[in-house]
């Protein structure tokens, strides 16, 4: 573009100056774009992107050193329920440790409900994305595990390959091998153990209800002071299950098998009758429900309700340790029985960073991580290891916690109610939503 | 020269062309991505028979008409409230000494993202919230919280309040800028000399002109209110949600067949917004008729004055309360214990704040990075496109029209259309894709702010500079850019602000794998650990405040040696 100095052409020159400026700005933009694209390309198309056919995870004979080597530099998208800030803080700690020790980049994908991750995996499958999926590791159990396993969307069996597997208490805890009656078969690794508890402030109500008959009387005597998380939140759904198991006793065989519609209506009739009678006496008259367990714990902390519920016997101790609930808070199980189950870690079949996912699971099962998870001041979730089988220094981590009174207990102080087949939970959630859900 | 221009035809305009193609292409992909499944075509999920089945599914899902009605009701009510409060506040305060502090106060609420406003309102009004804590037990006598359903009431009243509180300062800020051009004082003085009260004078003389100038922003606000998702998730009813939230629930449904009614619903939501626009237009006509009638009646005073005073009071009260709520929520981040009915926290703990900040830091970093990248990218690109397209009127018009689309079409509809495309190309969850989604909204805002000043720029200044011996670049950098520095920096601040508050675009483009303050706070709003929410609210206030205040102050400093540009008398 020639520069013209004559007056007649100054207007045009100005216009050209403008265009040239535009071009320079655009060139800067293009450069930024190219750099960014290159960076993004490295992320998706680089040499270590994706488990190729020879990758250690895909060869059952690959030894652990090889897996750890391949895991270095991989990015693990860990889809984990993020409703509890203490759990999130624990995962944040794991992220730092994994980067330091194994060069793994753990990314906590914060889900509101594990079903979101299941949806994503199924959607990827139906779109033909058989590898390089967007979920590498998922915190899972029950109906979500059943859904993925039935569709062959899980990687494994991988549990026997983990060096930490030999310390897991498979013999003592049948729920580690049978998740909501579905055989685990090494497709998910047990991570923690829970049973269903109620939490209350002993300074506010000295004698909380200890079975469903007492609960009914108590709720009617104290209108507006009780509620439960809206199913399909897992705490809310578990409350429904526990009520069903207690209100329709003697049906263990029926609950252990897949649900049939005809039986469902008959067996659940007492549950719906009970809920219909209860709802007018609930918080907000049963017109709305807290979205999840921690939200109900906040309602308890705010004095809006007198009871909350959790899948963690250390719920009250942990919440008191963090200052959310007063020191007088207590958790307890119903004398009529508590639903108990385990929660697990699984790897989708189309996961991109399988090696790093394996190393992450093995780390989360290490005595150090398990002891930290059991510390009620940090999370307070009961562990899965046989302490007597651990080497002395590892065992000492747990004994020190126990002596200080900070170890989460795995002992259930009452009868255990076995989880029904996952199809019951799905049917219950659907029926609840039809009756009381979004209108 | 002339020959050169003609042979180069559109080549010289390529930054503008690239923007038109980028934006137009994105909108085309989004449209196709919604329309195809809405009419039954989505082969990945077995949809190979085009038809109206998805619409049948949509309209037969329970409570869907209630959800549609609620969306319309909420959108129209919130916008009506915001517009009335804007006119009333200006009528009541424009000439008073309260006006300057009020304008500053409204900016504080303006920079807070929608989610932060929603959290503030929830913390204020919930039965165990700040207001009840202050009133109890002293005034109410209650030692445990009452049991009423607000927020999340089934009529959407809390949501209306949240949307109105956010739209009011937005419209107020724009109205103040417009009043600078209308120069209302002479007209008001003339009206006063004829015996009209100040409020009535403002409504009869200034409001109609102001309304004309604010028409487009009001439609943008209305479209937003009809389809808002982030505020609806916090303040709306969970058991009787608005249409946009129903669509999001379908998006998260593990049963992928829900994508078909979802696509149909995304189309319906666009139509619903159109109906909202129609109703608004009608309402405006009716109101204009009343104003004309009032003017013709010749009355100097009337009940309108009281109504306007009430509106102004309501608007100012809402702004002040929301600010108090934000700081009250922020206080939770430091509180060791703060239980109902205590007026203040029983103790403060720096540890809790440190912990909360640690868990908020990564999301805050991501928010800041996206805000900065989106602001730089959109301002530079818009500048280049404006500069390049100024001599190509057809291109300029095309760009102008394209810019309006993302502002008036419900974002969930656009983003659902794009999400299929992104995930098919495995672009979801990438940093670049989230930036792309942010640009879809930050570029139009930058354009709206820059287009006017750019058009009105006196090209003669560049010519004079060239005649005085400045080089091409010298003239551009030392004359044109400084002359436009204020709007450029304002566009930068607004783009950063818009980016920091984007929830759905981050969620859809990030595939849940990229977390910003906006997505994190919605996720945590549900589980309600209030100390963490407090830390999030603080972080969400600080970032945009830096961006907006910084971009307002920067020109004064940058141009401190240039009389005539820095506001100092020449």
XYZ file of N, CA, C and O in Angstrom, chain A residues 170-270:
404
model
N -12.425 -57.732 52.113
C -13.487 -58.428 51.368
C -14.176 -59.481 52.216
O -15.379 -59.682 52.119
N -13.383 -60.176 53.075
C -13.961 -61.265 53.864
C -14.931 -60.723 54.910
O -15.994 -61.288 55.134
N -14.572 -59.601 55.526
C -15.394 -59.074 56.617
C -16.608 -58.288 56.146
O -17.560 -58.116 56.900
N -16.575 -57.767 54.925
C -17.644 -56.886 54.461
C -18.249 -57.395 53.146
O -17.754 -57.098 52.067
N -19.327 -58.157 53.239
C -19.940 -58.689 52.012
C -20.374 -57.579 51.050
O -20.417 -57.808 49.836
N -20.670 -56.368 51.584
C -21.128 -55.300 50.687
C -20.029 -54.838 49.726
O -20.313 -54.141 48.756
N -18.768 -55.246 49.982
C -17.704 -54.884 49.052
C -17.767 -55.716 47.773
O -17.176 -55.353 46.758
N -18.422 -56.883 47.844
C -18.489 -57.765 46.684
C -19.862 -57.743 46.028
O -20.026 -58.234 44.915
N -20.829 -57.192 46.755
C -22.185 -57.193 46.222
C -22.790 -55.816 46.461
O -23.131 -55.464 47.583
N -22.871 -55.037 45.399
C -23.304 -53.643 45.490
C -24.785 -53.564 45.145
O -25.166 -53.727 43.984
N -25.639 -53.333 46.143
C -27.093 -53.344 45.917
C -27.486 -54.665 45.230
O -28.219 -54.653 44.245
N -26.964 -55.745 45.714
C -27.201 -57.114 45.201
C -26.507 -57.394 43.865
O -26.520 -58.531 43.406
N -25.901 -56.403 43.216
C -25.229 -56.647 41.940
C -23.787 -57.103 42.223
O -23.069 -56.399 42.938
N -23.366 -58.255 41.668
C -21.982 -58.698 41.905
C -20.987 -57.673 41.347
O -21.127 -57.201 40.230
N -19.983 -57.358 42.163
C -19.025 -56.330 41.783
C -18.018 -56.864 40.759
O -17.661 -56.162 39.792
N -17.529 -58.083 40.965
C -16.628 -58.751 40.009
C -15.390 -57.944 39.638
O -14.890 -58.053 38.524
N -14.912 -57.112 40.530
C -13.677 -56.372 40.251
C -13.836 -55.193 39.319
O -12.850 -54.615 38.880
N -15.079 -54.780 39.011
C -15.302 -53.646 38.117
C -15.401 -52.313 38.868
O -15.546 -51.266 38.262
N -15.371 -52.362 40.190
C -15.291 -51.139 40.993
C -14.569 -51.505 42.280
O -14.683 -52.626 42.768
N -13.769 -50.553 42.792
C -12.987 -50.799 44.000
C -13.663 -50.132 45.181
O -13.992 -48.946 45.114
N -13.909 -50.885 46.291
C -14.547 -50.262 47.451
C -13.687 -49.119 47.987
O -12.466 -49.242 48.080
N -14.333 -47.994 48.325
C -13.580 -46.821 48.788
C -13.974 -46.458 50.222
O -13.187 -45.945 50.992
N -15.238 -46.714 50.563
C -15.695 -46.377 51.907
C -16.938 -47.167 52.249
O -17.527 -47.840 51.404
N -17.311 -47.072 53.532
C -18.392 -47.892 54.052
C -19.319 -46.970 54.835
O -18.848 -46.152 55.614
N -20.627 -47.105 54.594
C -21.522 -46.186 55.296
C -22.778 -46.882 55.763
O -23.160 -47.910 55.222
N -23.410 -46.302 56.749
C -24.799 -46.663 56.982
C -25.573 -45.399 57.297
O -25.005 -44.347 57.600
N -26.884 -45.559 57.193
C -27.771 -44.402 57.197
C -28.043 -43.950 58.619
O -28.471 -44.735 59.453
N -27.782 -42.669 58.902
C -27.999 -42.157 60.254
C -28.841 -40.879 60.215
O -28.966 -40.234 59.185
N -29.390 -40.571 61.381
C -30.063 -39.295 61.597
C -29.174 -38.445 62.501
O -28.484 -38.981 63.366
N -29.166 -37.147 62.269
C -28.349 -36.245 63.084
C -29.266 -35.224 63.741
O -30.222 -34.750 63.115
N -29.007 -34.915 65.017
C -29.847 -33.962 65.746
C -28.972 -33.250 66.767
O -27.832 -33.632 67.011
N -29.542 -32.206 67.376
C -28.844 -31.478 68.424
C -29.420 -31.933 69.761
O -30.576 -31.661 70.072
N -28.594 -32.637 70.552
C -29.111 -33.225 71.793
C -29.525 -32.145 72.789
O -30.265 -32.419 73.730
N -29.049 -30.914 72.587
C -29.482 -29.834 73.474
C -30.886 -29.363 73.116
O -31.598 -28.831 73.960
N -31.281 -29.569 71.851
C -32.599 -29.111 71.412
C -33.666 -30.175 71.619
O -34.760 -29.880 72.094
N -33.381 -31.430 71.226
C -34.335 -32.514 71.469
C -33.602 -33.660 72.171
O -32.781 -34.348 71.567
N -33.906 -33.860 73.448
C -33.179 -34.874 74.235
C -33.445 -36.300 73.760
O -32.530 -37.129 73.755
N -34.689 -36.610 73.340
C -34.988 -37.991 72.942
C -35.546 -38.006 71.524
O -36.745 -37.870 71.313
N -34.669 -38.161 70.543
C -35.133 -38.200 69.153
C -35.838 -39.523 68.852
O -35.621 -40.515 69.557
N -36.692 -39.564 67.835
C -37.383 -40.800 67.465
C -36.410 -41.871 66.996
O -35.443 -41.551 66.299
N -36.658 -43.147 67.372
C -35.703 -44.204 67.045
C -36.280 -45.282 66.137
O -35.613 -46.277 65.863
N -37.530 -45.134 65.714
C -38.065 -46.018 64.680
C -39.174 -45.255 63.959
O -39.481 -44.119 64.323
N -39.782 -45.884 62.943
C -40.707 -45.126 62.115
C -42.008 -44.783 62.838
O -42.617 -43.740 62.581
N -42.441 -45.653 63.772
C -43.651 -45.339 64.533
C -43.401 -44.098 65.393
O -44.216 -43.162 65.435
N -42.230 -44.083 66.074
C -41.896 -42.918 66.900
C -41.743 -41.668 66.036
O -42.170 -40.583 66.418
N -41.132 -41.848 64.845
C -40.927 -40.703 63.945
C -42.276 -40.081 63.571
O -42.437 -38.861 63.598
N -43.252 -40.953 63.235
C -44.570 -40.466 62.845
C -45.176 -39.631 63.969
O -45.667 -38.517 63.736
N -45.130 -40.181 65.191
C -45.705 -39.447 66.335
C -44.967 -38.130 66.551
O -45.577 -37.087 66.759
N -43.644 -38.205 66.468
C -42.825 -37.011 66.734
C -43.120 -35.900 65.712
O -43.285 -34.738 66.068
N -43.181 -36.297 64.429
C -43.408 -35.301 63.371
C -44.766 -34.632 63.568
O -44.899 -33.406 63.418
N -45.790 -35.433 63.914
C -47.124 -34.846 64.078
C -47.184 -33.941 65.304
O -47.947 -32.971 65.328
N -46.338 -34.253 66.305
C -46.303 -33.401 67.493
C -45.474 -32.135 67.257
O -45.598 -31.164 67.989
N -44.589 -32.163 66.266
C -43.717 -31.008 65.990
C -43.822 -30.618 64.527
O -42.882 -30.806 63.762
N -44.966 -30.076 64.102
C -45.134 -29.774 62.677
C -44.074 -28.781 62.188
O -43.687 -27.868 62.919
N -43.610 -28.997 60.956
C -42.655 -28.083 60.335
C -41.213 -28.308 60.720
O -40.333 -27.581 60.272
N -40.940 -29.317 61.560
C -39.576 -29.479 62.063
C -38.862 -30.689 61.464
O -37.775 -31.051 61.900
N -39.479 -31.347 60.479
C -38.829 -32.501 59.857
C -39.014 -32.433 58.348
O -40.014 -31.914 57.849
N -38.024 -32.928 57.609
C -38.142 -33.078 56.163
C -37.107 -34.108 55.724
O -36.390 -34.673 56.560
N -37.055 -34.367 54.439
C -36.006 -35.244 53.922
C -35.613 -34.743 52.540
O -36.414 -34.080 51.869
N -34.355 -35.010 52.108
C -33.916 -34.506 50.800
C -34.768 -35.086 49.680
O -35.192 -36.239 49.754
N -35.030 -34.261 48.650
C -35.903 -34.689 47.565
C -35.253 -35.796 46.748
O -34.183 -35.596 46.183
N -35.868 -37.002 46.686
C -35.368 -37.990 45.736
C -35.434 -37.380 44.341
O -36.302 -36.527 44.104
N -34.548 -37.710 43.404
C -33.593 -38.816 43.443
C -32.262 -38.513 44.119
O -31.320 -39.255 43.884
N -32.159 -37.489 44.965
C -30.930 -37.369 45.745
C -30.742 -38.661 46.536
O -31.706 -39.216 47.063
N -29.496 -39.129 46.642
C -29.315 -40.477 47.194
C -29.670 -40.566 48.670
O -30.098 -41.606 49.148
N -29.535 -39.466 49.421
C -29.927 -39.514 50.834
C -31.457 -39.626 50.927
O -31.995 -40.432 51.685
N -32.140 -38.823 50.116
C -33.597 -38.873 50.107
C -34.109 -40.232 49.667
O -35.021 -40.799 50.274
N -33.489 -40.780 48.626
C -33.910 -42.097 48.139
C -33.656 -43.163 49.194
O -34.446 -44.095 49.354
N -32.542 -43.026 49.925
C -32.241 -44.015 50.953
C -33.244 -43.931 52.100
O -33.634 -44.954 52.674
N -33.672 -42.689 52.407
C -34.718 -42.538 53.429
C -35.975 -43.290 52.992
O -36.589 -44.005 53.782
N -36.346 -43.153 51.712
C -37.515 -43.881 51.195
C -37.321 -45.385 51.336
O -38.220 -46.110 51.760
N -36.100 -45.852 50.959
C -35.839 -47.298 51.021
C -35.932 -47.804 52.441
O -36.522 -48.847 52.715
N -35.317 -47.036 53.367
C -35.335 -47.478 54.758
C -36.765 -47.521 55.280
O -37.151 -48.454 55.990
N -37.575 -46.534 54.888
C -38.972 -46.530 55.300
C -39.706 -47.735 54.702
O -40.455 -48.429 55.393
N -39.448 -47.990 53.409
C -40.113 -49.112 52.751
C -39.750 -50.433 53.423
O -40.622 -51.259 53.724
N -38.434 -50.640 53.685
C -37.977 -51.889 54.290
C -38.579 -52.053 55.679
O -38.877 -53.160 56.114
N -38.784 -50.934 56.392
C -39.314 -51.029 57.744
C -40.838 -51.135 57.758
O -41.400 -51.772 58.641
N -41.504 -50.500 56.784
C -42.972 -50.509 56.771
C -43.536 -51.764 56.107
O -44.702 -52.080 56.290
N -42.713 -52.423 55.271
C -43.166 -53.663 54.630
C -42.190 -54.785 54.970
O -41.456 -55.243 54.112
N -42.149 -55.197 56.249
C -41.135 -56.174 56.655
C -41.437 -57.566 56.084
O -42.545 -57.817 55.615
N -40.426 -58.415 56.113
C -40.618 -59.799 55.682
C -40.578 -59.992 54.184
O -40.978 -61.029 53.670
N -40.108 -58.997 53.446
C -40.077 -59.114 51.982
C -38.650 -59.155 51.424
O -38.421 -58.800 50.274
N -37.690 -59.587 52.270
C -36.277 -59.516 51.880
C -36.023 -60.159 50.519
O -35.298 -59.610 49.692
N -36.631 -61.330 50.293
C -36.414 -62.043 49.023
C -36.901 -61.209 47.851
O -36.244 -61.087 46.826
N -38.074 -60.622 48.052
C -38.679 -59.798 47.008
C -37.775 -58.615 46.661
O -37.531 -58.306 45.495
N -37.234 -57.953 47.713
C -36.409 -56.765 47.495
C -35.071 -57.102 46.856
O -34.438 -56.245 46.239
N -34.612 -58.350 47.023
C -33.307 -58.725 46.481
C -33.383 -59.007 44.980
O -32.352 -59.116 44.320
N -34.608 -59.137 44.452
C -34.774 -59.446 43.028
C -35.245 -58.195 42.283
O -35.767 -57.269 42.899
N -35.080 -58.182 40.965
C -35.565 -57.026 40.198
C -37.060 -56.815 40.423
O -37.814 -57.778 40.592
N -37.457 -55.552 40.413
C -38.828 -55.203 40.751
C -39.772 -55.586 39.612
O -39.396 -55.539 38.438
N -40.991 -56.005 39.981
C -42.016 -56.194 38.946
C -43.146 -55.210 39.245
O -43.484 -54.988 40.409
N -43.705 -54.582 38.224
C -44.665 -53.489 38.438
C -45.831 -53.880 39.339
O -46.233 -53.094 40.197
N -46.350 -55.073 39.143
C -47.516 -55.473 39.925
C -47.154 -55.542 41.405
O -47.864 -54.989 42.264
N -46.026 -56.193 41.705
C -45.612 -56.308 43.103
C -45.275 -54.943 43.682
O -45.527 -54.669 44.851
N -44.692 -54.074 42.841
C -44.260 -52.775 43.337
C -45.427 -52.013 43.957
O -45.341 -51.511 45.071
N -46.556 -51.968 43.204
C -47.701 -51.219 43.708
C -48.181 -51.769 45.043
O -48.513 -51.024 45.950
N -48.192 -53.117 45.122
C -48.714 -53.741 46.325
C -47.792 -53.484 47.516
O -48.225 -53.055 48.584
N -46.464 -53.710 47.287
C -45.523 -53.623 48.402
C -45.323 -52.180 48.860
O -45.089 -51.928 50.037
N -45.417 -51.228 47.929
C -45.113 -49.850 48.314
C -46.352 -49.095 48.794
O -46.228 -47.952 49.239
N -47.536 -49.715 48.710
C -48.759 -49.009 49.126
C -48.647 -48.447 50.547
O -49.000 -47.283 50.779
N -48.140 -49.248 51.530
C -48.031 -48.675 52.893
C -47.110 -47.462 52.951
O -47.367 -46.519 53.698
